[in-house]
XYZ file of C-alpha atoms in Angstrom:
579
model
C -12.064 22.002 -12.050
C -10.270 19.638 -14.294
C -12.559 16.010 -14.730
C -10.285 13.327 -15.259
C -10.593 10.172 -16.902
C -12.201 7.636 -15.182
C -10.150 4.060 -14.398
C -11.885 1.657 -17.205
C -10.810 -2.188 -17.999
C -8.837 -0.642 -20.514
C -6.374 1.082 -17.864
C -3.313 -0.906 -17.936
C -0.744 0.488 -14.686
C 2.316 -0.313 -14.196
C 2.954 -0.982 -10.330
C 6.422 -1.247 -8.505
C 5.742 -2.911 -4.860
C 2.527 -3.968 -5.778
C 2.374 -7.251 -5.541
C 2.954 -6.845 -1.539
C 1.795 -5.415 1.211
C -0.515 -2.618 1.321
C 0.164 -1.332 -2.333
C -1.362 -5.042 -2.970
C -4.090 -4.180 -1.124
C -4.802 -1.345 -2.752
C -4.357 -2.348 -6.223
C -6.750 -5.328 -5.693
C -9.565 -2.742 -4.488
C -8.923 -0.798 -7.771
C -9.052 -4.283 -9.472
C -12.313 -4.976 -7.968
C -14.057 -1.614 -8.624
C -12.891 -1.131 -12.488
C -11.481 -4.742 -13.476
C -8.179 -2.961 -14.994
C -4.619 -4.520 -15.850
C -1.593 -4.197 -13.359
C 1.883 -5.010 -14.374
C 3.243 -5.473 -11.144
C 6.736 -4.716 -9.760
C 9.032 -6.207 -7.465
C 12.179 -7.333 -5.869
C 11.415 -10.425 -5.009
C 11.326 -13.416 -7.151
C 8.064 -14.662 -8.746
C 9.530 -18.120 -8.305
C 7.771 -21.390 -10.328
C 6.783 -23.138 -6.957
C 7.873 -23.241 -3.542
C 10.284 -26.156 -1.813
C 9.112 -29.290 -0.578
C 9.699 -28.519 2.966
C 7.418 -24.945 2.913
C 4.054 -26.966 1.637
C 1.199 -26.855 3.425
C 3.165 -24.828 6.486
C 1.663 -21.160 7.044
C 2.822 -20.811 10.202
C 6.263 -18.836 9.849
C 7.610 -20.634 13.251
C 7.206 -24.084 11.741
C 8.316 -22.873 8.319
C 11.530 -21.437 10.109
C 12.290 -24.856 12.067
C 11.285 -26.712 8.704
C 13.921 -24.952 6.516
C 16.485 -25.397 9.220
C 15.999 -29.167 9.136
C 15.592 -29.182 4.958
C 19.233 -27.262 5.328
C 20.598 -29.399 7.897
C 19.322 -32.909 5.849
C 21.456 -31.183 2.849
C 24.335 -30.783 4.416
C 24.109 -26.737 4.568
C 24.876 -24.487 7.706
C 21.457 -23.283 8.659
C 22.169 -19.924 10.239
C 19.287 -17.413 11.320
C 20.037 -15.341 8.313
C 19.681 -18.093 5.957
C 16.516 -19.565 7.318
C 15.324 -15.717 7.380
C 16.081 -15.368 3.559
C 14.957 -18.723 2.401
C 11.469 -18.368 4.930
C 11.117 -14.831 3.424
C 11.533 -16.352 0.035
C 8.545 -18.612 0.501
C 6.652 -15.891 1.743
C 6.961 -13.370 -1.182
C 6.010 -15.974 -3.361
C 2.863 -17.146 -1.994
C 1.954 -12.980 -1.627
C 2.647 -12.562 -4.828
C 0.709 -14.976 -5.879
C -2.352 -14.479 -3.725
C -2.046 -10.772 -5.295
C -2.014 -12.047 -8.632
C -5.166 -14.311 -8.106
C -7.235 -11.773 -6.062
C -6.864 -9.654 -9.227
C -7.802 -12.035 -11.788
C -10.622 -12.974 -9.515
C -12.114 -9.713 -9.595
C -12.325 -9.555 -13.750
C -8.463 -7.738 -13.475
C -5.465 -8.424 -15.650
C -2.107 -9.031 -13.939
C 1.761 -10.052 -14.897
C 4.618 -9.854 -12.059
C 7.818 -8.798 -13.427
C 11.374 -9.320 -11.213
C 12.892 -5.748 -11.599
C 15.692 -3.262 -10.151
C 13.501 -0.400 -10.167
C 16.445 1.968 -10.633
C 17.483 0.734 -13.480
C 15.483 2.299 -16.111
C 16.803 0.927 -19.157
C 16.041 -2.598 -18.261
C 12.574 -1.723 -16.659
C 11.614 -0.407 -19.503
C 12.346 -3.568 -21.659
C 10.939 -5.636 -19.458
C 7.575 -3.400 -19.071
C 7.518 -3.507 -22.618
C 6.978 -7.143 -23.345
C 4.225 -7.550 -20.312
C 2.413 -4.736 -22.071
C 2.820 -6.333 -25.606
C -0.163 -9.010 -23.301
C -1.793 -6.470 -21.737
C -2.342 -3.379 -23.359
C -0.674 0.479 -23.636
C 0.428 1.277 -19.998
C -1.642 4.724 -19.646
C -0.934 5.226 -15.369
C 1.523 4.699 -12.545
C 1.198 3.478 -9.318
C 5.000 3.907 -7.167
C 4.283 2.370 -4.238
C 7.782 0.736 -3.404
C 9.714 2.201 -0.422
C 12.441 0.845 1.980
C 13.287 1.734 5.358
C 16.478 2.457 7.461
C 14.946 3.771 10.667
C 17.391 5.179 13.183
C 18.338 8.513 14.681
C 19.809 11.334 12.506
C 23.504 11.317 14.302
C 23.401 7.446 13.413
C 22.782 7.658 9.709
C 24.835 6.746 7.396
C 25.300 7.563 3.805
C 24.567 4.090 2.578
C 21.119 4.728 4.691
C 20.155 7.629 2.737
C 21.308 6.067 -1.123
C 19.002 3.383 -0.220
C 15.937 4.762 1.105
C 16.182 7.808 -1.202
C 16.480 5.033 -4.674
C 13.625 3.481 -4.058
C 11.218 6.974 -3.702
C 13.262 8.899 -6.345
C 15.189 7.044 -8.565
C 12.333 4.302 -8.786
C 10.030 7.165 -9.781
C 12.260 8.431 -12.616
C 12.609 5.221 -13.700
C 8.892 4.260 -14.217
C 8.447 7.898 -15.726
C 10.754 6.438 -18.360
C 8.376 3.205 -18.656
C 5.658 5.360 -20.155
C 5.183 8.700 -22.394
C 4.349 11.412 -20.498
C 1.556 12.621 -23.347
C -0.088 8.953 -22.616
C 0.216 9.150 -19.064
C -3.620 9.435 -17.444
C -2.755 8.506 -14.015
C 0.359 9.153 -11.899
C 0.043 7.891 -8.093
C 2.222 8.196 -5.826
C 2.802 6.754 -2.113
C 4.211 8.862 -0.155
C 3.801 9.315 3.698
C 2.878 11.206 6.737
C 6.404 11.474 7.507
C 7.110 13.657 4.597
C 4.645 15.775 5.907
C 4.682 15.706 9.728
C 8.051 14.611 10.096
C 9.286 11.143 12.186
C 11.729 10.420 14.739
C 14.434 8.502 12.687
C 13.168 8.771 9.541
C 14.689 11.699 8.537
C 15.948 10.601 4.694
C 12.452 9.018 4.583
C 10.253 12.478 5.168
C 12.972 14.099 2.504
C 12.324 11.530 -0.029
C 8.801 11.382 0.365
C 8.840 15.056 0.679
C 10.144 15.378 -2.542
C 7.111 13.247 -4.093
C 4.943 15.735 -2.704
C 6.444 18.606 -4.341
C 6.425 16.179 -7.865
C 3.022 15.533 -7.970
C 2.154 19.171 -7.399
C 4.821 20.006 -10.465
C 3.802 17.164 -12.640
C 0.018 17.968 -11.950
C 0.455 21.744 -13.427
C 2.701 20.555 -16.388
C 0.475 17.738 -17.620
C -3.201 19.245 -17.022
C -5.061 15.612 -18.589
C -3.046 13.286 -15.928
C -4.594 12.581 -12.536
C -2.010 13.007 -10.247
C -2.327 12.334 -6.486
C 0.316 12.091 -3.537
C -1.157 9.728 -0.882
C 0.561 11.330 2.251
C -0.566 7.865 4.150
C -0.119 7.650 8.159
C 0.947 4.039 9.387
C -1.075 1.381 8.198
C -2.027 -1.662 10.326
C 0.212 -3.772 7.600
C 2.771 -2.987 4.970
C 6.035 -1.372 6.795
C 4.665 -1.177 10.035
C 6.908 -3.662 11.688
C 6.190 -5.329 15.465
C 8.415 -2.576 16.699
C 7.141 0.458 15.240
C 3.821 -0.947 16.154
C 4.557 -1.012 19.716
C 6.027 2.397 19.269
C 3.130 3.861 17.846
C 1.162 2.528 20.714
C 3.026 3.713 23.253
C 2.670 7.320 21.258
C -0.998 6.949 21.166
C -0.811 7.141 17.043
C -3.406 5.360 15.452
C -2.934 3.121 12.265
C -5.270 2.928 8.954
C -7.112 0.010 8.797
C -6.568 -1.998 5.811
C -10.027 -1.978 4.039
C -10.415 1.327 4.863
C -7.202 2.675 3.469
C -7.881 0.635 0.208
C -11.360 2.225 -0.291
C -10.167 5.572 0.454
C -7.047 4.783 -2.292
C -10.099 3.657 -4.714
C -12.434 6.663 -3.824
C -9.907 9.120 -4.244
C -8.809 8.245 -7.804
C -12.808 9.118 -8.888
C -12.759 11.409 -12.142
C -14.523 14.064 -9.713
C -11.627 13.805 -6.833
C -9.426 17.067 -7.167
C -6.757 16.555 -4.417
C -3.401 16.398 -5.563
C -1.853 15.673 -2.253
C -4.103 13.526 0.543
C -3.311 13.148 3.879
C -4.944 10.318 5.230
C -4.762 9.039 9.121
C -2.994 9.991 11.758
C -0.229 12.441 12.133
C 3.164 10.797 13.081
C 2.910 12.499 16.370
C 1.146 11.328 19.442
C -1.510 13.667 21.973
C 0.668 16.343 23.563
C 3.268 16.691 20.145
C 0.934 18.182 18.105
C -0.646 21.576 18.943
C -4.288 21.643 18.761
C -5.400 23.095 15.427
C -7.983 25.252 15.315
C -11.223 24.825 13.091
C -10.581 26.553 9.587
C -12.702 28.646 6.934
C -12.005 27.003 3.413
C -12.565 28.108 -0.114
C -12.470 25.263 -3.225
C -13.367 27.108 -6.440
C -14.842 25.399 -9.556
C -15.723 26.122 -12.918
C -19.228 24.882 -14.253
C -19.127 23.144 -17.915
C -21.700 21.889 -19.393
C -19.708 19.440 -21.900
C -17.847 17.635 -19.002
C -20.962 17.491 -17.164
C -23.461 15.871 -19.735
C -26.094 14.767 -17.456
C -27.004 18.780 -16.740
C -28.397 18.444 -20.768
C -31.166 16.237 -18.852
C -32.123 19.220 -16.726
C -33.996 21.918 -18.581
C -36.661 23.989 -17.252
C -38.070 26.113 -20.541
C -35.473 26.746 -22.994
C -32.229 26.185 -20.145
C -30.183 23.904 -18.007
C -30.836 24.492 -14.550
C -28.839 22.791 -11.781
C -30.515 20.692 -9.718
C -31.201 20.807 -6.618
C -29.482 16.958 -5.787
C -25.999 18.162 -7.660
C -25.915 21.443 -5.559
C -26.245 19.031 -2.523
C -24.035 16.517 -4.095
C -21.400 19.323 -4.918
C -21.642 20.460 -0.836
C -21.361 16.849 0.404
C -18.386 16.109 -2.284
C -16.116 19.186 -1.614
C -16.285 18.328 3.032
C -15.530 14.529 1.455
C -12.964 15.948 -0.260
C -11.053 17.473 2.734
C -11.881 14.813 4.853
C -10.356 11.510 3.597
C -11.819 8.572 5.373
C -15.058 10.150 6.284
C -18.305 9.984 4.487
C -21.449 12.118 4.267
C -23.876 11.067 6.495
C -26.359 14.065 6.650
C -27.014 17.377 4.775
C -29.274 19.612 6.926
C -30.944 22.475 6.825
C -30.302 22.698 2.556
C -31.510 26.132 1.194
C -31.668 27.123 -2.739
C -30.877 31.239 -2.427
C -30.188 31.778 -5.908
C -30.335 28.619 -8.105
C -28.035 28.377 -10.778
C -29.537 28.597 -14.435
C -27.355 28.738 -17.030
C -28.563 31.196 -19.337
C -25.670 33.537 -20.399
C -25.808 34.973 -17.060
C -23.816 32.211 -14.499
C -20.483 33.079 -13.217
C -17.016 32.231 -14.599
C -16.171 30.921 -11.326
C -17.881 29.737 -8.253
C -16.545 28.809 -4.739
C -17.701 26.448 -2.249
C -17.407 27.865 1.173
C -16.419 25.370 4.025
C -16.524 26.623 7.764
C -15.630 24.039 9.956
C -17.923 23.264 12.905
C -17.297 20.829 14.354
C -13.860 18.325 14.156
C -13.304 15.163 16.504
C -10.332 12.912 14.916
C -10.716 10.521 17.392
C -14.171 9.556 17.132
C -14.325 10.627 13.354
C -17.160 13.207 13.083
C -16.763 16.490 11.010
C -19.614 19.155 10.185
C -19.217 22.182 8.794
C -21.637 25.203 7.111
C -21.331 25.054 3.277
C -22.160 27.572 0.823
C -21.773 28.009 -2.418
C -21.448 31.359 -3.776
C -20.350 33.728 -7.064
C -19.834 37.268 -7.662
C -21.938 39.952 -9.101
C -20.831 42.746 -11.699
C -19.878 44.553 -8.937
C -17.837 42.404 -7.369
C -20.368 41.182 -4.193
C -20.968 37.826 -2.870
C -24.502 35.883 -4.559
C -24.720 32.926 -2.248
C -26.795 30.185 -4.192
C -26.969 27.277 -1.843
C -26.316 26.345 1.758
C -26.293 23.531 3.597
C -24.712 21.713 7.244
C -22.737 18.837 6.026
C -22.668 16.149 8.492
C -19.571 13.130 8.200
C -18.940 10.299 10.147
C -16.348 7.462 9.411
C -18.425 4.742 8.358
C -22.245 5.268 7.254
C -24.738 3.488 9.316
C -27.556 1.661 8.275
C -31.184 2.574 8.997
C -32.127 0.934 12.162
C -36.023 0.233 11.096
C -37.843 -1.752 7.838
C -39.825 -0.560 5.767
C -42.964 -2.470 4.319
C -41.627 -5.104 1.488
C -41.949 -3.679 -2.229
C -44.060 -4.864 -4.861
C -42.623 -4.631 -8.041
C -45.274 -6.039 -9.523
C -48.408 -3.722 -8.048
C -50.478 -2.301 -10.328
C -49.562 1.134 -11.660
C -52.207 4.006 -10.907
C -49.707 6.789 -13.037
C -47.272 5.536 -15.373
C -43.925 7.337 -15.195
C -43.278 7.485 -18.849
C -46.418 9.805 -19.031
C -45.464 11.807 -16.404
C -42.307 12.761 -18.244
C -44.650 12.921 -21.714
C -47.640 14.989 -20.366
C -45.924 18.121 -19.013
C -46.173 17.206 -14.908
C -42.380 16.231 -15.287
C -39.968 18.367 -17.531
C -36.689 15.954 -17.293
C -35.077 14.389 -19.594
C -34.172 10.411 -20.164
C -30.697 10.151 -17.774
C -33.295 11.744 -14.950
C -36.646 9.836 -16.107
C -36.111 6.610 -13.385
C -39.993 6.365 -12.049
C -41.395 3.331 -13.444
C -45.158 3.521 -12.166
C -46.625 5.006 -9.075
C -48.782 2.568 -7.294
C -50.569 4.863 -4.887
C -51.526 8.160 -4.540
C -53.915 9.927 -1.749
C -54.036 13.062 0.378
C -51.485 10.808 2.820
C -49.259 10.323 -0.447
C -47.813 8.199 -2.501
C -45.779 5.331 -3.431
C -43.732 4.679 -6.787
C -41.230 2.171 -8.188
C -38.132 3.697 -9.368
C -35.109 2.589 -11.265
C -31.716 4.384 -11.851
C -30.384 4.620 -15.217
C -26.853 2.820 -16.040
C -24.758 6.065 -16.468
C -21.750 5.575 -18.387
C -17.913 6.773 -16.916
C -17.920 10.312 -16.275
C -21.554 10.918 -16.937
C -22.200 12.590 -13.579
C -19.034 15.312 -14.268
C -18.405 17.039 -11.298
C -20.975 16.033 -9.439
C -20.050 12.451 -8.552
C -19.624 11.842 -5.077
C -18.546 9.432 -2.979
C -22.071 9.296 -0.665
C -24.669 11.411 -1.603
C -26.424 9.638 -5.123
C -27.674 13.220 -6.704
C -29.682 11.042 -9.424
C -31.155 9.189 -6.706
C -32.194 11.512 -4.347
C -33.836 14.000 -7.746
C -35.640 10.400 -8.794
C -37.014 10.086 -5.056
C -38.070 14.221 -4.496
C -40.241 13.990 -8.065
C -42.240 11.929 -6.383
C -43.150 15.331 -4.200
C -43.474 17.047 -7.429
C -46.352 14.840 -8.859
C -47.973 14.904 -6.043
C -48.354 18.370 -5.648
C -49.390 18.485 -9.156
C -51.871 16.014 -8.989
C -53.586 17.276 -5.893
C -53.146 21.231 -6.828
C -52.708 21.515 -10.425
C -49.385 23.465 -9.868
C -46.238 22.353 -11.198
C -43.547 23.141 -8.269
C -39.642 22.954 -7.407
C -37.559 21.494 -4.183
C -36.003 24.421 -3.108
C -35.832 23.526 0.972
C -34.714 20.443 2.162
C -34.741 20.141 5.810
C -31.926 17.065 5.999
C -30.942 14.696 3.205
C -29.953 11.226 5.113
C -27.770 8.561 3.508
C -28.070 5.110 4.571
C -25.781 3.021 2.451
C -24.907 2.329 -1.651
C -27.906 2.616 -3.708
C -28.679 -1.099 -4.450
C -29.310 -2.475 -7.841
C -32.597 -3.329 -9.466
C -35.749 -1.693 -8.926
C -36.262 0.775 -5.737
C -39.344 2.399 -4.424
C -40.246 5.416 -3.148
C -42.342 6.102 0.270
C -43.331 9.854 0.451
C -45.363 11.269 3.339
C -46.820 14.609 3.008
C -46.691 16.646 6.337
C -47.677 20.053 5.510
C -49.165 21.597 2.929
C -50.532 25.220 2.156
C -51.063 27.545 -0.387
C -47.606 28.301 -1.567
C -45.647 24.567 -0.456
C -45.899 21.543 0.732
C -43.654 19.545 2.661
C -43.227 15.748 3.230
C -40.709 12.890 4.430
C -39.420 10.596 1.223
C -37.923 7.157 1.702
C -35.872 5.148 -0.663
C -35.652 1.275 0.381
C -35.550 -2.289 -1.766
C -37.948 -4.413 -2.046
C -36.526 -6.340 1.166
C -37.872 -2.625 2.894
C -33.632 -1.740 3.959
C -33.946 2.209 3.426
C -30.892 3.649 1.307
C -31.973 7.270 1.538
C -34.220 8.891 3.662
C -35.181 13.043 3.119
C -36.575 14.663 6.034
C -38.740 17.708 5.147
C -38.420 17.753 1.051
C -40.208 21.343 0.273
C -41.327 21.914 -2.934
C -42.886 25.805 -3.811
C -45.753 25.870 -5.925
C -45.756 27.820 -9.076
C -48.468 27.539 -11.788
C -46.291 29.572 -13.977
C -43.941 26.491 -14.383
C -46.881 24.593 -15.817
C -46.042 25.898 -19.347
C -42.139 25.316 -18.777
C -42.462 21.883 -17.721
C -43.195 21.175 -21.163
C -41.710 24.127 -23.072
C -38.117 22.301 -24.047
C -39.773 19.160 -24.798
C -42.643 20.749 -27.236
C -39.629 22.550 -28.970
C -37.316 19.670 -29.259
């Protein structure tokens, strides 16, 4: 697996239909999450301010009868389609600007440029100056399209010239904006009709067919670009027009809510994403067109480096980098995410370590991450599958290293009970940093987040934790979009000092009967509730929770196993003593 770039405020795109509609949308979420530069593309005119008649008028029925009487008072014919152009005018201009501020808002840098996107020559001129302001454009967003919707026998040839410009010849021209050795992000909008097909939009499925089959081409020529065809199904905005809305009801096809399709746009552009080509919503074809498709055995291979995943340095039991626990889960939870735009881990259950992965000289070239699908309801958005991850031998025979059932819903739900308030102030009865000095703890400083425990019994204890900042990319390819692997390592050491404390033994998580997430980790500090509810000579078992100080849980684990081994005692501290 190749890890990309991240999207930093030094990213400078250039956009064509961005400024609009739900490219707009999109690029504002992207503005929000990394506070990157846009130099935004359009057709319509920027404009320095609107006419008298439009101000303070939102309503586009008033604005309509408003312009008619402006034209009338001037002596003009005010015909539909000249009421429609000037009204649409006004409109374009406010969205435009709107875009523009929402951007800036959110720490962003934006310019608008008026441009005919298939003509390259003076694009590229004009793209030049805006990023004289804003910085080397380094990524591409081609989100412009135009419709001509109507049956195949009607079509004309003008109909296909103009839808096919915009997709193709738009994309050829911004290729020209930027070199292709700088290029660190190519995105492309394509749609559900390329893929599924549409009634009458026939040249529209062939053109954005055809940016399908580019991404794929321009992904395996340029290995350092993230490239990613966004095969989106209607959206609630953007094209869908009153008609086609109606139509889509009456075909039982659902649309993608906006903030939904803009966080999946934002998630999926993650350095740890792989997907070239997404298909996200529904298929352009209502119950009863589409045959049922059955539930599917998938295979997503990855290589394992350690210098594109520097947090695994942090991770050494004795004299080598062992995987945790958290990233294996992390990795199982990230690769169902990753066929399942739109839905999020909820749950991991049942999480077994069979053979961890130590990396020693002996780890596998390759390994692969076995999904078999469970379960699959589209309609009420629930997917679970079995995931395992597994390598070969020397002699060519499956070693299965971890397994899990992955659990994903469409939005994550929050905890429905308190805990008791923090204290971030209580008084420490273990102090973290000597738990990491003194040999109970063997990680290093990205994984060292417990502050101070505050109590510890035979019930169990409590501890304040707080997660590093990690820097773009630090997590590798192990960043996901709903599972926090730091977090949930942080919250199951508390297990391990426990068990040392109360047996002597120094011990590992290696069963994990379900790993629950509750929402985004929050900032500032966190603390730690852990249970113990078994215990005997070779484990013990207990129920962690992660909530704020407020007592809103973030992440719960339900029977966190850790086997006892007084044999690790001496390689708790072995890497540190040498270092």
């Amino acid at each position: 697996m190749q890890v990309f770039s991240p999207v930093t405020s030094e990213t400078v795109f250039v956009v064509s239909g961005g400024a609009r509609g739900i490219t707009a949308r999109c690029v504002v979420a992207l503005a929000q999450a990394a506070r990157c530069g846009f130099i935004l593309v359009g057709r319509s005119a920027a404009g320095t301010g609107e006419p008298e008649w439009a101000a303070g008028i939102s309503d586009s029925r008033e604005l309509k009868a408003r312009c008619a009487a402006a034209l009338t008072a001037r002596g003009d014919r005010a015909t539909p389609a000249l009421i429609e152009r000037e009204v649409r005018a006004v409109e374009a201009h406010r969205e435009i600007a709107q875009t523009i501020g929402a951007i800036r808002a959110a720490g962003g840098r934006a310019s608008y440029l008026q441009a005919d996107l298939t003509n390259a020559s003076g694009l590229r001129e004009r793209c030049a100056a805006a990023s004289a302001e804003l910085g080397p454009v380094t990524g591409i967003i081609h989100g412009a399209g135009v419709l001509a919707d109507r049956r195949i026998e009607q079509k004309t040839a003008d109909d296909f010239e103009t839808v096919y410009r915009a997709k193709i010849d738009g994309l050829l021209a911004l290729l020209d904006v930027v070199d292709a050795e700088a290029l660190r992000f190519l995105v492309l909008f394509s749609s559900a009709a390329g893929f599924y097909g549409n009634i009458g939009q026939a040249d529209y499925a062939i053109a954005n067919e055809i940016l399908n089959k580019y991404a794929h081409a321009f992904r395996s020529a340029n290995p350092l670009c993230r490239v990613v065809a966004f095969d989106w199904g209607p959206w609630e905005g953007g094209m869908v027009t009153p008609a086609l809305r109606q139509l889509f009801a009456r075909r039982g096809i659902a649309t993608i809510p906006l903030a939904a399709g803009a966080r999946i746009f934002v998630e999926t552009l993650a350095p740890s994403s792989e997907a070239t080509q997404v298909i996200v919503g529904s298929p352009m074809l209502g119950p009863g067109e589409l045959a049922p498709r059955a539930l599917r055995q998938l295979h997503l291979r990855r290589k394992i480096r350690l210098d594109i995943n520097p947090a695994l340095a942090d991770h050494v039991i004795g004299r080598h980098v062992v995987l945790p626990t958290a990233f294996a889960i992390a990795w199982m939870s990230g690769a169902a995410e990753q066929l399942n735009p739109g839905l999020r881990c909820v749950r991991c259950d049942d999480v077994r370590v069979l053979k961890g992965i130590v990396f020693d000289g002996s780890e596998a070239d390759e390994y692969t991450c076995d999904v078999e699908e469970l379960v699959r309801d589209d309609a009420q958005g629930l997917f679970e599958a079995r995931v395992q991850i597994a390598s070969q031998d020397e002699t060519g025979r499956a070693r299965y290293h971890y397994q899990s059932r992955v659990v994903l819903r469409r939005e994550i739900a929050p905890h429905t009970a308190l805990m008791p308030r923090g204290d971030a102030r209580a008084p420490a009865v273990l102090d973290g940093a000597g738990l990491y000095r003194d040999g109970t703890l063997f990680h290093g400083p990205l994984f060292q987040g417990i502050e101070r425990v505050t109590r510890i019994d035979e019930r169990g204890l409590t501890m304040v934790i707080r997660a590093p900042q990690l820097r773009p990319g630090e997590l590798g390819q192990f960043a996901t979009r709903s599972i926090d692997p730091l977090l949930i390592d942080m919250a199951v050491q508390g297990m391990v000092v426990w068990a040392r404390r109360m047996t002597g033994a120094a011990s590992l998580p290696l069963v994990v009967g379900s790993v629950r997430a509750f929402g985004p980790t929050p900032a500032g500090p966190l603390f730690v509730d852990i249970v113990v509810t078994g215990r005997d000579q070779q484990r013990i078992t207990g129920t962690v929770t992660v909530h704020d100080a407020a007592g809103v849980v973030c992440s719960q684990i339900v029977g966190a196993e850790v086997t006892l081994s007084a044999r690790l005692n001496a390689l708790f501290g072995a890497h540190r003593d040498e270092g």
